[in-house]
Amino acid sequence: MSEPLAERMRPQTLDDYVGQQHLVGQGAVLRKMIDSGRIHSFILWGPPGVGKTTLARIIAHQLKVPFYTLSAVTSGVKEVREVIDRAKNSTFFNTVSPILFIDEIHRFSKSQQDTLLGAVERGTVTLIGATTENPSFEVIRPLLSRCQLYVLKPLEKDDLMTLLNRAITQDVELKQKHIELKETGAIMRYSGGDARKLLNILELVVDAAEADDIVITDEMVEQRLQTNPLAYDKQGDMHYDIISAFIKSIRGSDPDAALYYLARMIEGGEDPKFIARRLVISASEDIGLANPNALLLANAAFDAVDKIGWPEGRIPLAEATVYLATSRKSNSAYLGIDAALQLVRRTGNLPVPLHLRNAPTKLMEQLGYHDGYKYAHDYPGNFVVQQYLPDGVKDERIWHAQHSPMEEKLYQQMLNCWGERFK
């Protein structure tokens, strides 16, 4: 039995590597490191099927160093120590350290990550981690501080078309057939920027054809995937589609749909903490100030799931899901911080008004630091009008209230304080 198409088409050199030009294009950071012959430990964060494992293999091949790989799903502390011992024995004087590639590093426990820390610090191994999860949630801080973080992007349509054309013209099996890509809308839509999923779908469609002359259309792709809906999802990547539907159902105030997608994730063996994190994010982003208790409940569900695990963990997750879905919605805080970030990026490091600066030294007092500051608690209602924003943006409005009962109270409070500024 031959290898899957996605494995047969795995690039062997950077010149064949598709996508991620912000990292591996000419003059980009990873390309410079590789060309210099020396690399530091780093973590690749991005969605499935964008080339994390492939990139690690190419780096090891180009630098001609030993390459060890572990999966966080199947490896324990014992396996980590064994690999580190083998790496020590393969290290020679004044050479690049062996590369240890850890797939799904976010699934490593704290004890497993602690085992890695010493080897990374001493340079026994150069760690390359791959994760689909935000490393700041799951990678311990000492290890994260010793690794650069590089973000990989979903592949663009042009990248995917390059892969499709390369597969049908260069693959040892597919090039023996006559394959025409008449329509590509469905295969692009179902792949979702995932190269592995794209090639899996192509292989499914080709294998289903009875002749060597194959004209691929959207209808053909859709029919094949309807008869074999999970076949293109061999690595469990569908959870990204399900979690998207889950969050959108909460945002859309549909508790039935939200519970349905929660059940899909539970039945699919999803990590309960992955679900709980999404609930915390949803509580902040979609419910926000319309019901601040939502964030408290989501955090409580996270803590409960962390303590009790499956199967009982489904209950606090369901409770939080229903509460968030049925709660009033507001994204004013989410929009507010994004507006503030855009303002900061547009205006740069504006000086803080002198009266807001601390004056711990005599020189700072003489320079006017803190001079004129009004202590709010010394005034009626614990409020006094004064300027807080820098001069260059002092008239900017960033937070805009939305019209839920809770936020209406906050808005009225701001009107009472600031008057015209908040109208």
XYZ file of C-alpha atoms in Angstrom, residues 54 64 230 252 403:
5
model
C 7.523 19.895 7.169
C 22.547 18.159 8.421
C -15.029 12.263 7.779
C -26.336 34.176 18.137
C -27.751 49.475 24.657
